[in-house]
Every structure is written in C-alpha cells, then in structure tokens.
Amino acid sequence: MSATGFFGQLFALVLALLLAPLLTGWVNQCRAWLQNRAAPPLLQQYYLLHKLFHKDVVLAHGASPLFRFAPYAVFGCMLLASAIIPSLSTDLPLAPAADALALVGVFGLARVFISLAAMDVGTSFGTLGGRREMMIGFLAEPALLIVIFTVALIAQSTSLATIVETLAHRALNIYPSIAFAGLAFTMVSFAENARVPVDNPATHLELTMIHEAMILEYSGRHLALIEWAASLKLYAFSCLGLALFFPWGIAERDNVFALMAAVPLLVVKLAIGGAVLALIETVNAKMRIFRAPEFLGTAFLLAVLGMLVNLLLES
Amino acid sequence: MIAIDALLIAAGLWLTLGFIGLVKGRSLRFVGTVVFPLGALVGIAVGAVALFALGGGVETARLAIGLPNLPFHLRLDALAAVFLLLLGLVSAGISFYAAGYFSHDHGINLGALCLEYHVFLASMLMVLLADDAYAFMVAWETMALSSFLLVTTDHKHAAIRHAGFLYLLVAHVGAIAILLSFGVMTGGAGDYSFAGMRAQKLSPFWASIAYLLALFGFGAKAGLLPVHVWLPEAHPAAPSPVSALMSGVMLKTAIYGLLRVSFDLAGMTLWWWGLAALILGLATALFGVLYATVQSDMKRLLAYSSIENIGLVVVAIGLALIFHAYGMEALAALALTAVFYHCLAHAGFKSLLFLATGSVLHATKERSLGKLGGLIHRMPWVAWLALVGVLAGAGLPPLSGFISEWLLLQGFLFSPGLPQSWLNMTVPVAAAAVVLVAAMAGFAMVKFYGIIFLGQMREPALKDAHDAGSRERLGLFWLVLLTLLLGLFPGSIILQIDSATQQLLGKGLAERVIAQGWWLLAPISPERASYEPLVFFMIVTASVLLGGWVVKRLYHGRLRRSPAWDCGYHFQGPRAQDTAEGFSQPIRRIFAPMFRMQRHFPSLRDREPYFDVKVEDHFWYGLYLPIARLAARLSALVTNLQGGRIAVYLMYSFFTLILLILVARP
C-alpha cells in the first residue's frame, strides 16, 4: 500500500461523505426549477442532517435492538460501497476487499437490514415497505449484475479498478454492448435509489411509497443516518455509472496531480448527471407498483442483450 | 490405515450410543446429558479425522461382514473426506442441540428415536466410505430406512404417515435407479467393487445411461425436479434436529454420490452431461426459491429453500462437468470448489435455521408463520443466532453463502472460451438466472426472519415463549461459528478441501490461493477478481462502531419511547402487520403462472366472509396424480385376474405350463 494510495482512499471517503448530501440537494434543486417551484437552498440536506442529529430519538414501543442497530449497519455498508468504487483514482487500498460482485452484495446487505428494521416495529406501513423493497431488490439485482458482467467480460475482470483502467485506456472504438448496459444501468439505478418512475422520494402517500414507508418510524439521529446513507447510495450509484461508462479523468496509480485534477472533473460530471436525473424524473410519471416488474424486466432484457451483443460481435 | 479405522470406530461408537439410548430411553436426563453430547463429541472426532485424511493419501479396508465371500470394501479418499468433514462438524452441532431439545418430554418414544438417530449418522458415514456397490446400497438403504423412521417419529398424525410413505416411495425409486446405474457401470463383468467399475471401459452410450440413471437416483434423494415432492412433506414432518440432519447432511450424500459417479466411476465426461445438470439445477433452484417465498409454514419454507440450494449445487456440478469435458481444468476446479463450498455452507446455515425453528416450535407450539411474530423480545438468543443463518442463507457478504455464490459466478463469468459458441452464449445467461435465484432467496429469508422474530406478537400466547436452553444454545452457537469461519476464512478452507478437487480433476485452486495470501480470495488473479472477506467484515464493523461512537460523542443520546406513529393511523394491533401470505403477494402476482392457486374472495352477501388462498405445486396435478391414477387403473385390471378361487389359479398354472412347453420346446 503506497502513501498516495492511503491518502487517496481517505480523501475519496471524506469527499463521498461531503459530496453525497450536496448531490441530493442539487438534484432536488434542479427538480424544483424544472417543476416551476421555488428551489430549496443547495445546502438544504446539510441543514436537515444537522437538525435531525440534534433532535431526540422517539423510539416506538416494541422496537428491538435490531431497529437501533440497522441505521448504523446501513450507513456502514454505504460508506464501504462509496469507498471501493473508483471515483477519483483507481489506486484504492480497500478495493481488493470487494469486487463488483461483492459490491452488489453490499447493497444487498444494506437492503436486508433496512427491510428487517422496517418489519421490526410491526406497523402496517413498515411491513408493506419492507416487502416492496425486497421485491424491487430481487428484480433489480439480476439486471445490475448482468450490466457488471458485460463490462467485466470486456475488461476480463470483475475488479472495479481493472475495469476502469481497461475502459479508460481502450482505443475509442464504439462498443454497442456498453450502450445497452448503460441504458439498463440507468433504469436499475432509478429503481435502486427510489426515484420517480419506480418510487417517489418526496411522497408520504400510502399507496405509492416504498423507501419512505420503511423509515416512517425512524427519527432523530437514526433518521439522519438513514438519510445520509440514502444520499451516499445515490452518490455511489452515480460514481459507479461514471466509472463504468464515462471513466475518463479517473487518476491512475501514484499520480497526485491527476488525483487533484480528477476532483473538479468528478464534480462537473456529477452535476451534469444530477441534472439529467432531475430531468428524467420530471418528465416521467410515477408508475403503479406492479408496473415495476415490467420496467425492471426491460432493464434486465436490455442488459442481457448487451451481454449477448458483446459475446456475438465483440469477442 | 489409521484414519479409516478411526472412522469405523466412530461409526461403532454411534451405534453403541444408539443402543444405550434404546435401553435407557426412559430417562430423559440420561439421554440429554450423556447420549447426545457423547454423539456430538464423536461427530467432532469424525470431523477431525476427516481433516487429517484430507492431507493424507487414499486408505482402503475390508470389513468382513455381510454375505459370505462378499466383504464390504471401504475406501477413504479426499472426496469422501470432504463430505465426512461436513458430516462430522455439522452433526456435532445438531447433536448438542438435540441433547437439549429431546430432554423435554415430547410424548415420543425417545429410546427408539435415539437408536434411529445414531444409526442414521453411522449409515451416512458408511455411505461415504463404501467402495463397492453392495456396501454402498446396504448403507444407502439403512440411511433411507432410519431416516424414514425418524420422519415418522410422530406417527399418530395421518399427515406425517403420509409424508413418510411418500419419502419411502421416492427413496426406493431412486435407490433402484442407483442400483441400475451401478449395474451398467460394471459392464457385465460381475465385479461390483468401485475399483472394478473404474477399470471398465464403457462406450459413451452406456456411460451416458449410467450417468442419467445416477442423476435420477441421486436427484431423487437430493430433491431435484421433478422428484422433489417428498422433501417439502418430509422435512416439516420430522422433529427439528432430524430435519436439520436431513437437510444439512443427508442431501449432501446424494451430491457426493453424483460427484462420485460422474467424475470418478463413469470413466468419461461428455459435455452434454454438464448441460443437463445445469438446466436441471437451474429449474430446481428457481422452482425451489419461488415456492419458498410463498410458504406460510416455517419448516416448509426452509425445505423449499433447501431444494433451491441443492439446485444451485447441481448448477455448479453442471458447470464443472462442462469445463471438465473440454479439458478446461482450471475453470472446472473453480466450479467444483464452489460445489464443495456450497455444500459446507448450506449444511451449516440450513441446520442452524432448522434448529432455530425447533426452538420456536418448542417455545410456542406453533409453526404457522401467521401465528408467530415478535419473538426477538422473548427469545433473543435464538433470534440473534438465527440472524446469522438468515444472512448467510440470503447469500450476503461476509457470510458463508456468499463465498460459494461468488465462486460460482466467477466460474460463469470466465466461461467464454468454450469451443461451442452457442454454449458460450447460453452459459452466461444461466448466470443471470442464478443471480435471480440468489436475490429471491434474500426475499424468502427476510420473510422467514421478519415474520417469526420481528414485529408485534400475532397471538397473545406468545408472551409466554421462553428462550432456548443452554445445550440448545451451544448447538446453535457451534453452527454459527461454522458459518462465520466459512464466511471469513475462505482461503484457508479452500486450501483444506483442495485435495478433493485435485483428486477429481488433477488440478486445484491451492497454488493460486496460497500465492495471494490467506486473507485474499483471488481464484484467477487479483487483477481479475478478488474478495477479502475479513477486511470487508472489519471495514463494516469498524464503520458501524466508529459511526456509533462519533454520533454518541458529538450529539446527546436522548431517547424517548412512544407508541409507533404509523402515519397517524391508530388501529395498530398485530393484525395490521403483513401476514406470510401478504408478504409474498408480489411474488404470487409476478410469477402467477408458476403456481397452482385457488383463491376464495367473499361476495357482498356472504354472511361469514373470508379470504383464502391455497398455493399448490403444478407437479402434483400434472405429473404425480396422473401416474397414481394410471397405477390404480392398471392394478384394477390385474384385480380381474384374481378371483380368489383356487380352481381358477390352477387353471392359470395349467395354461402357463402348456404355453411354456410350446414355446420352450427344444
């Protein structure tokens, strides 16, 4: 482990913690502009976290220790996820701990914890949210893995660092499989991050909510951690998308200058990505819950198509 | 010669313990404090000997029992040792648990149970040691009979007798197929020892017949489609430690048999054998997980989940066979390691979960998910230990189930390079189905855990539930330890089981695993794929602890209790929670054609409105009932011949005699 590697890793971690709420704030702002509403301040998410951390926790009768443990576990999983995705540099000492397949496992672990916590208090909404979340999960996970398989077949590796190095340094010929995989990945990340065609992050309407239904009983610091973890998840997915499909500008090993240059580039890429996300959310309507299998089934088919195209045409 | 003798002594000790239990069965205390704990210690010894044998060479022995001039040939090689390791270590946990579980009066004949239980253990050991068809079948049938008796322990219920009958039927149909397979493999030479079968040079046609018979026969024991029907009936019927033993260990003896025939005895490997196993395994896994998610009986849920896991193991066997047939031994070694690993992992976590249901059943007398709930408050030990099994069962890092799935997916991922391009393309698509199965296993496990242990108690009687006793806890804890070790130290464990891979393929993963350091799992090279479970575990733990500490340091820790908010809705009884049926509603809806569903909705004018849904297996109505009807019709035809009058029978004999004289005249 080199010193630059260590500091690069630490820096990436701190940056993830700081940038994640900013990204959520930026998406919310863009959404408000596009919907002709007065936008909340860019730093609204930080104010929210600050407020929530200072509030008392109101814990439901009948909440078990699992309920109190889950926010920390979810937060830890998301922190690990954002640490191993090469957002700034491919020289990450933590990256060998988990490859792309294990990354999917990390998201799965967080999902299981939050669903179990949702079932813990024993309210009607909690269990409903838990089952819907698990449903979205088992539909989205295969599609996500096939996307990862497609790029892994091109790079001959499931290690994210190697994938980024291969993809960023190939000759600029066009891979049709990457286009299919990118489309599928976009659809999956909408579902995984509780975004509009599948879920609405701004609703508390019983019939439609998934993510919000699970966290209704959380308050105070627990809620703050879950909100932060949700921001981190969005950040991690954005960075994963950028690393797989727009890998240019991510620094190589032992290159401090490139690392410094990668930061503004990442911010710009995230800002554009966030604006596109808000645009897609605005022009789409929320689907019925049982349209979600169709939506994610399409994502899955696109991903499989991408993989087959890769095997047929590109190998 | 040391290891195999030690194993025979262990089998003898188990039998002795069984007989002592039979004699002293009336004393619950004696059975609980002496017989079962000693059986567990014997299990640990078996595991230790197997571990020792994995490092050593092949040992053979002859046991002069049975028919004259037909001694039992026994052989201990690395393949057998892996499964002996599994048998020893997992059965130790189950026996510790059983010591506590059976020391309460369940109104059963404990002496007989004690004998059957230990005969079952000893017969599984003999199955793994057998080196000729004769010894194998004797041990195999002893295993089937003793487990049949264990399944029907509570034989006063008609449903349990029915489950036992079905189990015995399928076991014997399977056993006939296995016997035929051995017969084909002797090639008519009359030498029923495994060494003789290896020496036979079969034509591809006959080798394929032998393989398909073995796939059917061992598949019937393992619960492969379409001969899985006995499994969801028999597992829930048996007492929980027996379910754990059947699901965790006995199903693996079938996997052992399949590996033994296809890699060792058949003498060749054809690529379509692998494809057949792959397709059959995928179908089984998908079927198993779909039905697991819609069950509302906790033990049936776990039984279907076992079908799913066996399906995944058979998928890995199929992949290994395909690679092996094309001489791609490095990838075959990867897939075969996934087979062994998943067998070990599943044995650990599924036994753990079955034992946990035993404790729940014991404390609440209830196994329907719709009447449980909130047990984490009354049974914290069982709940927290079961959580480990649930996370492993959902295939989540950093626990044992994830490692085998990871290895399997790596095998799929690096499959391009197979000589047939269409095979090249279908195999990665199979990986997609494997991922779907894994993700749905997560759904089933969340349902299992959430509905039993979390939420509000659905019945007032649950308030009196008590936690597991100390011996039960010890058994659970032992299995949790196995699950954790398998999850966190895959490198070291692959190193141990590698000699079995090498025995079957001539190549293993060991060099690569050693080269990268024991903490790093990188079966191909670290640049291509790597996973460090221990580091992974430490990062997650550290961030949880650090997060907790920082939050506690920086902010006040004030906390108040109040009723749940629930969107301001004020009817918050336990009935407002999802039931098992409600939880699986998305699955039933998305995969509706896969289930045979009968639903009843109340009409407006119903005096006593009720909702009802019954989910059944298509195979019953599409396959088994037609076969049963056909058998009934045929036997009705035969009945016409049997009038019950001696004169008619004598006439039959007379005509037969004349016919024979006409036909067989020289």
mmCIF file of N, CA and C in Angstrom, chain B residues 17-116:
data_model
loop_
_atom_site.group_PDB
_atom_site.id
_atom_site.type_symbol
_atom_site.label_atom_id
_atom_site.label_comp_id
_atom_site.label_asym_id
_atom_site.label_seq_id
_atom_site.Cartn_x
_atom_site.Cartn_y
_atom_site.Cartn_z
ATOM 1 N N LEU B 17 -23.906 -45.986 21.182
ATOM 2 C CA LEU B 17 -24.670 -44.936 21.864
ATOM 3 C C LEU B 17 -26.156 -45.099 21.568
ATOM 4 N N GLY B 18 -26.450 -45.454 20.297
ATOM 5 C CA GLY B 18 -27.840 -45.648 19.930
ATOM 6 C C GLY B 18 -28.478 -46.756 20.749
ATOM 7 N N PHE B 19 -27.754 -47.869 20.911
ATOM 8 C CA PHE B 19 -28.329 -48.989 21.676
ATOM 9 C C PHE B 19 -28.453 -48.639 23.149
ATOM 10 N N ILE B 20 -27.451 -47.921 23.672
ATOM 11 C CA ILE B 20 -27.565 -47.498 25.082
ATOM 12 C C ILE B 20 -28.803 -46.626 25.242
ATOM 13 N N GLY B 21 -28.995 -45.729 24.264
ATOM 14 C CA GLY B 21 -30.166 -44.861 24.312
ATOM 15 C C GLY B 21 -31.452 -45.664 24.269
ATOM 16 N N LEU B 22 -31.457 -46.717 23.447
ATOM 17 C CA LEU B 22 -32.659 -47.549 23.344
ATOM 18 C C LEU B 22 -32.999 -48.175 24.681
ATOM 19 N N VAL B 23 -31.951 -48.624 25.380
ATOM 20 C CA VAL B 23 -32.178 -49.306 26.650
ATOM 21 C C VAL B 23 -32.594 -48.318 27.727
ATOM 22 N N LYS B 24 -31.881 -47.170 27.762
ATOM 23 C CA LYS B 24 -32.128 -46.212 28.845
ATOM 24 C C LYS B 24 -33.037 -45.069 28.408
ATOM 25 N N GLY B 25 -33.819 -45.322 27.329
ATOM 26 C CA GLY B 25 -34.596 -44.244 26.735
ATOM 27 C C GLY B 25 -35.610 -43.594 27.647
ATOM 28 N N ARG B 26 -35.984 -44.269 28.721
ATOM 29 C CA ARG B 26 -36.995 -43.682 29.584
ATOM 30 C C ARG B 26 -36.450 -42.527 30.404
ATOM 31 N N SER B 27 -35.136 -42.521 30.581
ATOM 32 C CA SER B 27 -34.559 -41.458 31.406
ATOM 33 C C SER B 27 -34.184 -40.282 30.509
ATOM 34 N N LEU B 28 -35.027 -39.233 30.537
ATOM 35 C CA LEU B 28 -34.765 -38.064 29.700
ATOM 36 C C LEU B 28 -33.428 -37.436 30.060
ATOM 37 N N ARG B 29 -33.134 -37.427 31.369
ATOM 38 C CA ARG B 29 -31.907 -36.801 31.838
ATOM 39 C C ARG B 29 -30.684 -37.489 31.263
ATOM 40 N N PHE B 30 -30.720 -38.826 31.303
ATOM 41 C CA PHE B 30 -29.566 -39.600 30.834
ATOM 42 C C PHE B 30 -29.330 -39.357 29.344
ATOM 43 N N VAL B 31 -30.412 -39.426 28.589
ATOM 44 C CA VAL B 31 -30.275 -39.237 27.144
ATOM 45 C C VAL B 31 -29.754 -37.839 26.851
ATOM 46 N N GLY B 32 -30.275 -36.861 27.569
ATOM 47 C CA GLY B 32 -29.894 -35.478 27.309
ATOM 48 C C GLY B 32 -28.495 -35.131 27.764
ATOM 49 N N THR B 33 -28.052 -35.724 28.867
ATOM 50 C CA THR B 33 -26.740 -35.322 29.375
ATOM 51 C C THR B 33 -25.627 -36.271 28.960
ATOM 52 N N VAL B 34 -25.946 -37.489 28.544
ATOM 53 C CA VAL B 34 -24.876 -38.431 28.203
ATOM 54 C C VAL B 34 -24.890 -38.814 26.729
ATOM 55 N N VAL B 35 -26.019 -39.356 26.248
ATOM 56 C CA VAL B 35 -26.004 -39.991 24.929
ATOM 57 C C VAL B 35 -25.756 -38.978 23.823
ATOM 58 N N PHE B 36 -26.581 -37.941 23.758
ATOM 59 C CA PHE B 36 -26.429 -36.996 22.651
ATOM 60 C C PHE B 36 -25.140 -36.192 22.738
ATOM 61 N N PRO B 37 -24.750 -35.689 23.925
ATOM 62 C CA PRO B 37 -23.462 -34.981 23.957
ATOM 63 C C PRO B 37 -22.291 -35.864 23.546
ATOM 64 N N LEU B 38 -22.310 -37.154 23.946
ATOM 65 C CA LEU B 38 -21.228 -38.044 23.511
ATOM 66 C C LEU B 38 -21.265 -38.233 22.002
ATOM 67 N N GLY B 39 -22.481 -38.336 21.443
ATOM 68 C CA GLY B 39 -22.615 -38.441 19.997
ATOM 69 C C GLY B 39 -22.027 -37.225 19.315
ATOM 70 N N ALA B 40 -22.226 -36.059 19.918
ATOM 71 C CA ALA B 40 -21.661 -34.834 19.343
ATOM 72 C C ALA B 40 -20.142 -34.881 19.375
ATOM 73 N N LEU B 41 -19.579 -35.388 20.480
ATOM 74 C CA LEU B 41 -18.113 -35.469 20.564
ATOM 75 C C LEU B 41 -17.575 -36.423 19.504
ATOM 76 N N VAL B 42 -18.300 -37.537 19.277
ATOM 77 C CA VAL B 42 -17.889 -38.460 18.217
ATOM 78 C C VAL B 42 -17.915 -37.728 16.872
ATOM 79 N N GLY B 43 -18.931 -36.885 16.682
ATOM 80 C CA GLY B 43 -19.015 -36.108 15.452
ATOM 81 C C GLY B 43 -17.806 -35.214 15.271
ATOM 82 N N ILE B 44 -17.405 -34.539 16.354
ATOM 83 C CA ILE B 44 -16.216 -33.676 16.262
ATOM 84 C C ILE B 44 -14.997 -34.518 15.896
ATOM 85 N N ALA B 45 -14.920 -35.722 16.494
ATOM 86 C CA ALA B 45 -13.786 -36.605 16.177
ATOM 87 C C ALA B 45 -13.803 -36.991 14.709
ATOM 88 N N VAL B 46 -14.995 -37.295 14.182
ATOM 89 C CA VAL B 46 -15.091 -37.646 12.754
ATOM 90 C C VAL B 46 -14.595 -36.488 11.900
ATOM 91 N N GLY B 47 -15.015 -35.271 12.290
ATOM 92 C CA GLY B 47 -14.554 -34.104 11.537
ATOM 93 C C GLY B 47 -13.045 -33.972 11.575
ATOM 94 N N ALA B 48 -12.471 -34.179 12.759
ATOM 95 C CA ALA B 48 -11.020 -34.040 12.898
ATOM 96 C C ALA B 48 -10.295 -35.089 12.069
ATOM 97 N N VAL B 49 -10.790 -36.333 12.109
ATOM 98 C CA VAL B 49 -10.151 -37.402 11.330
ATOM 99 C C VAL B 49 -10.249 -37.091 9.841
ATOM 100 N N ALA B 50 -11.407 -36.574 9.430
ATOM 101 C CA ALA B 50 -11.580 -36.250 8.013
ATOM 102 C C ALA B 50 -10.607 -35.157 7.591
ATOM 103 N N LEU B 51 -10.410 -34.191 8.480
ATOM 104 C CA LEU B 51 -9.469 -33.108 8.181
ATOM 105 C C LEU B 51 -8.059 -33.664 8.024
ATOM 106 N N PHE B 52 -7.728 -34.609 8.907
ATOM 107 C CA PHE B 52 -6.436 -35.278 8.824
ATOM 108 C C PHE B 52 -6.329 -36.067 7.524
ATOM 109 N N ALA B 53 -7.421 -36.764 7.157
ATOM 110 C CA ALA B 53 -7.400 -37.595 5.951
ATOM 111 C C ALA B 53 -7.287 -36.750 4.688
ATOM 112 N N LEU B 54 -7.767 -35.500 4.742
ATOM 113 C CA LEU B 54 -7.666 -34.638 3.565
ATOM 114 C C LEU B 54 -6.216 -34.369 3.198
ATOM 115 N N GLY B 55 -5.369 -34.318 4.239
ATOM 116 C CA GLY B 55 -3.959 -34.099 3.959
ATOM 117 C C GLY B 55 -3.235 -35.371 3.549
ATOM 118 N N GLY B 56 -3.790 -36.531 3.921
ATOM 119 C CA GLY B 56 -3.101 -37.797 3.661
ATOM 120 C C GLY B 56 -3.516 -38.416 2.344
ATOM 121 N N GLY B 57 -3.097 -39.649 2.135
ATOM 122 C CA GLY B 57 -3.405 -40.321 0.872
ATOM 123 C C GLY B 57 -4.689 -41.117 0.962
ATOM 124 N N VAL B 58 -4.820 -42.088 0.048
ATOM 125 C CA VAL B 58 -6.012 -42.924 -0.009
ATOM 126 C C VAL B 58 -5.822 -44.115 0.920
ATOM 127 N N GLU B 59 -6.839 -44.446 1.682
ATOM 128 C CA GLU B 59 -6.775 -45.626 2.546
ATOM 129 C C GLU B 59 -7.901 -46.563 2.184
ATOM 130 N N THR B 60 -7.611 -47.860 2.192
ATOM 131 C CA THR B 60 -8.683 -48.820 1.927
ATOM 132 C C THR B 60 -8.752 -49.824 3.062
ATOM 133 N N ALA B 61 -9.891 -50.497 3.162
ATOM 134 C CA ALA B 61 -10.050 -51.524 4.191
ATOM 135 C C ALA B 61 -11.120 -52.501 3.722
ATOM 136 N N ARG B 62 -11.106 -53.691 4.324
ATOM 137 C CA ARG B 62 -12.169 -54.668 4.057
ATOM 138 C C ARG B 62 -12.815 -55.010 5.370
ATOM 139 N N LEU B 63 -14.117 -55.016 5.357
ATOM 140 C CA LEU B 63 -14.855 -55.297 6.578
ATOM 141 C C LEU B 63 -15.607 -56.596 6.350
ATOM 142 N N ALA B 64 -15.215 -57.629 7.092
ATOM 143 C CA ALA B 64 -15.762 -58.955 6.798
ATOM 144 C C ALA B 64 -17.129 -59.166 7.431
ATOM 145 N N ILE B 65 -18.082 -58.288 7.076
ATOM 146 C CA ILE B 65 -19.455 -58.575 7.486
ATOM 147 C C ILE B 65 -20.303 -58.617 6.242
ATOM 148 N N GLY B 66 -21.507 -59.116 6.392
ATOM 149 C CA GLY B 66 -22.369 -59.236 5.228
ATOM 150 C C GLY B 66 -22.414 -60.669 4.757
ATOM 151 N N LEU B 67 -22.515 -60.871 3.448
ATOM 152 C CA LEU B 67 -22.649 -62.224 2.923
ATOM 153 C C LEU B 67 -21.287 -62.909 2.887
ATOM 154 N N PRO B 68 -21.277 -64.231 2.879
ATOM 155 C CA PRO B 68 -20.002 -64.962 2.785
ATOM 156 C C PRO B 68 -19.296 -64.640 1.469
ATOM 157 N N ASN B 69 -18.020 -64.516 1.496
ATOM 158 C CA ASN B 69 -17.186 -64.194 0.331
ATOM 159 C C ASN B 69 -17.552 -62.861 -0.323
ATOM 160 N N LEU B 70 -18.286 -62.035 0.385
ATOM 161 C CA LEU B 70 -18.635 -60.738 -0.187
ATOM 162 C C LEU B 70 -18.428 -59.666 0.891
ATOM 163 N N PRO B 71 -17.167 -59.398 1.240
ATOM 164 C CA PRO B 71 -16.930 -58.420 2.309
ATOM 165 C C PRO B 71 -17.225 -57.002 1.828
ATOM 166 N N PHE B 72 -17.410 -56.108 2.796
ATOM 167 C CA PHE B 72 -17.559 -54.693 2.462
ATOM 168 C C PHE B 72 -16.187 -54.129 2.112
ATOM 169 N N HIS B 73 -16.070 -53.534 0.940
ATOM 170 C CA HIS B 73 -14.845 -52.798 0.621
ATOM 171 C C HIS B 73 -15.048 -51.361 1.053
ATOM 172 N N LEU B 74 -14.061 -50.831 1.741
ATOM 173 C CA LEU B 74 -14.158 -49.435 2.183
ATOM 174 C C LEU B 74 -12.955 -48.673 1.673
ATOM 175 N N ARG B 75 -13.156 -47.386 1.444
ATOM 176 C CA ARG B 75 -12.076 -46.579 0.903
ATOM 177 C C ARG B 75 -12.281 -45.156 1.397
ATOM 178 N N LEU B 76 -11.206 -44.563 1.856
ATOM 179 C CA LEU B 76 -11.261 -43.177 2.319
ATOM 180 C C LEU B 76 -10.360 -42.361 1.412
ATOM 181 N N ASP B 77 -10.961 -41.546 0.553
ATOM 182 C CA ASP B 77 -10.143 -40.657 -0.265
ATOM 183 C C ASP B 77 -10.579 -39.213 -0.002
ATOM 184 N N ALA B 78 -9.996 -38.295 -0.742
ATOM 185 C CA ALA B 78 -10.234 -36.882 -0.419
ATOM 186 C C ALA B 78 -11.684 -36.486 -0.639
ATOM 187 N N LEU B 79 -12.319 -37.024 -1.688
ATOM 188 C CA LEU B 79 -13.718 -36.684 -1.952
ATOM 189 C C LEU B 79 -14.598 -37.102 -0.781
ATOM 190 N N ALA B 80 -14.377 -38.353 -0.313
ATOM 191 C CA ALA B 80 -15.152 -38.812 0.838
ATOM 192 C C ALA B 80 -14.831 -37.971 2.061
ATOM 193 N N ALA B 81 -13.558 -37.580 2.191
ATOM 194 C CA ALA B 81 -13.148 -36.851 3.400
ATOM 195 C C ALA B 81 -13.844 -35.501 3.507
ATOM 196 N N VAL B 82 -14.045 -34.818 2.362
ATOM 197 C CA VAL B 82 -14.732 -33.522 2.424
ATOM 198 C C VAL B 82 -16.129 -33.699 3.007
ATOM 199 N N PHE B 83 -16.819 -34.738 2.522
ATOM 200 C CA PHE B 83 -18.185 -34.926 2.998
ATOM 201 C C PHE B 83 -18.212 -35.488 4.415
ATOM 202 N N LEU B 84 -17.162 -36.236 4.792
ATOM 203 C CA LEU B 84 -17.074 -36.695 6.182
ATOM 204 C C LEU B 84 -16.851 -35.513 7.115
ATOM 205 N N LEU B 85 -16.068 -34.556 6.644
ATOM 206 C CA LEU B 85 -15.837 -33.334 7.423
ATOM 207 C C LEU B 85 -17.170 -32.650 7.688
ATOM 208 N N LEU B 86 -17.956 -32.550 6.611
ATOM 209 C CA LEU B 86 -19.276 -31.930 6.719
ATOM 210 C C LEU B 86 -20.140 -32.703 7.709
ATOM 211 N N LEU B 87 -20.177 -34.026 7.530
ATOM 212 C CA LEU B 87 -20.999 -34.870 8.402
ATOM 213 C C LEU B 87 -20.593 -34.695 9.860
ATOM 214 N N GLY B 88 -19.287 -34.769 10.118
ATOM 215 C CA GLY B 88 -18.820 -34.716 11.499
ATOM 216 C C GLY B 88 -19.129 -33.383 12.151
ATOM 217 N N LEU B 89 -18.723 -32.299 11.505
ATOM 218 C CA LEU B 89 -18.841 -30.993 12.153
ATOM 219 C C LEU B 89 -20.289 -30.552 12.293
ATOM 220 N N VAL B 90 -21.079 -30.758 11.251
ATOM 221 C CA VAL B 90 -22.458 -30.282 11.317
ATOM 222 C C VAL B 90 -23.277 -31.149 12.267
ATOM 223 N N SER B 91 -23.060 -32.482 12.208
ATOM 224 C CA SER B 91 -23.851 -33.336 13.098
ATOM 225 C C SER B 91 -23.491 -33.071 14.556
ATOM 226 N N ALA B 92 -22.248 -32.623 14.813
ATOM 227 C CA ALA B 92 -21.882 -32.304 16.203
ATOM 228 C C ALA B 92 -22.787 -31.195 16.736
ATOM 229 N N GLY B 93 -22.950 -30.127 15.928
ATOM 230 C CA GLY B 93 -23.825 -29.029 16.354
ATOM 231 C C GLY B 93 -25.243 -29.504 16.579
ATOM 232 N N ILE B 94 -25.721 -30.355 15.652
ATOM 233 C CA ILE B 94 -27.110 -30.816 15.756
ATOM 234 C C ILE B 94 -27.271 -31.701 16.991
ATOM 235 N N SER B 95 -26.256 -32.538 17.279
ATOM 236 C CA SER B 95 -26.374 -33.425 18.445
ATOM 237 C C SER B 95 -26.349 -32.630 19.752
ATOM 238 N N PHE B 96 -25.504 -31.607 19.817
ATOM 239 C CA PHE B 96 -25.511 -30.747 21.010
ATOM 240 C C PHE B 96 -26.908 -30.175 21.233
ATOM 241 N N TYR B 97 -27.472 -29.713 20.125
ATOM 242 C CA TYR B 97 -28.803 -29.127 20.211
ATOM 243 C C TYR B 97 -29.819 -30.183 20.628
ATOM 244 N N ALA B 98 -29.709 -31.360 19.987
ATOM 245 C CA ALA B 98 -30.675 -32.421 20.270
ATOM 246 C C ALA B 98 -30.627 -32.818 21.744
ATOM 247 N N ALA B 99 -29.422 -32.720 22.348
ATOM 248 C CA ALA B 99 -29.295 -33.044 23.768
ATOM 249 C C ALA B 99 -30.247 -32.206 24.595
ATOM 250 N N GLY B 100 -30.352 -30.928 24.234
ATOM 251 C CA GLY B 100 -31.276 -30.069 24.968
ATOM 252 C C GLY B 100 -32.713 -30.289 24.527
ATOM 253 N N TYR B 101 -32.882 -30.443 23.225
ATOM 254 C CA TYR B 101 -34.225 -30.485 22.653
ATOM 255 C C TYR B 101 -34.992 -31.710 23.123
ATOM 256 N N PHE B 102 -34.318 -32.872 23.134
ATOM 257 C CA PHE B 102 -35.030 -34.099 23.475
ATOM 258 C C PHE B 102 -35.069 -34.367 24.972
ATOM 259 N N SER B 103 -34.438 -33.496 25.756
ATOM 260 C CA SER B 103 -34.502 -33.757 27.196
ATOM 261 C C SER B 103 -35.803 -33.207 27.786
ATOM 262 N N HIS B 104 -36.649 -32.626 26.934
ATOM 263 C CA HIS B 104 -38.011 -32.318 27.385
ATOM 264 C C HIS B 104 -38.919 -33.424 26.887
ATOM 265 N N ASP B 105 -39.979 -33.650 27.562
ATOM 266 C CA ASP B 105 -40.866 -34.733 27.159
ATOM 267 C C ASP B 105 -41.722 -34.284 25.980
ATOM 268 N N HIS B 106 -41.514 -34.905 24.826
ATOM 269 C CA HIS B 106 -42.322 -34.565 23.658
ATOM 270 C C HIS B 106 -43.396 -35.605 23.401
ATOM 271 N N GLY B 107 -43.538 -36.539 24.318
ATOM 272 C CA GLY B 107 -44.532 -37.575 24.121
ATOM 273 C C GLY B 107 -44.179 -38.542 23.010
ATOM 274 N N ILE B 108 -42.880 -38.751 22.790
ATOM 275 C CA ILE B 108 -42.471 -39.685 21.745
ATOM 276 C C ILE B 108 -41.634 -40.773 22.389
ATOM 277 N N ASN B 109 -41.409 -41.845 21.639
ATOM 278 C CA ASN B 109 -40.584 -42.934 22.148
ATOM 279 C C ASN B 109 -39.110 -42.553 21.995
ATOM 280 N N LEU B 110 -38.555 -41.992 23.058
ATOM 281 C CA LEU B 110 -37.223 -41.419 22.959
ATOM 282 C C LEU B 110 -36.158 -42.479 22.711
ATOM 283 N N GLY B 111 -36.322 -43.656 23.292
ATOM 284 C CA GLY B 111 -35.317 -44.701 23.113
ATOM 285 C C GLY B 111 -35.169 -45.087 21.653
ATOM 286 N N ALA B 112 -36.319 -45.316 20.999
ATOM 287 C CA ALA B 112 -36.276 -45.682 19.587
ATOM 288 C C ALA B 112 -35.673 -44.556 18.772
ATOM 289 N N LEU B 113 -36.072 -43.327 19.113
ATOM 290 C CA LEU B 113 -35.549 -42.183 18.373
ATOM 291 C C LEU B 113 -34.040 -42.105 18.490
ATOM 292 N N CYS B 114 -33.557 -42.350 19.696
ATOM 293 C CA CYS B 114 -32.117 -42.283 19.956
ATOM 294 C C CYS B 114 -31.376 -43.299 19.088
ATOM 295 N N LEU B 115 -31.933 -44.510 19.004
ATOM 296 C CA LEU B 115 -31.301 -45.538 18.183
ATOM 297 C C LEU B 115 -31.315 -45.133 16.713
ATOM 298 N N GLU B 116 -32.506 -44.715 16.221
ATOM 299 C CA GLU B 116 -32.625 -44.373 14.811
ATOM 300 C C GLU B 116 -31.682 -43.230 14.446
#
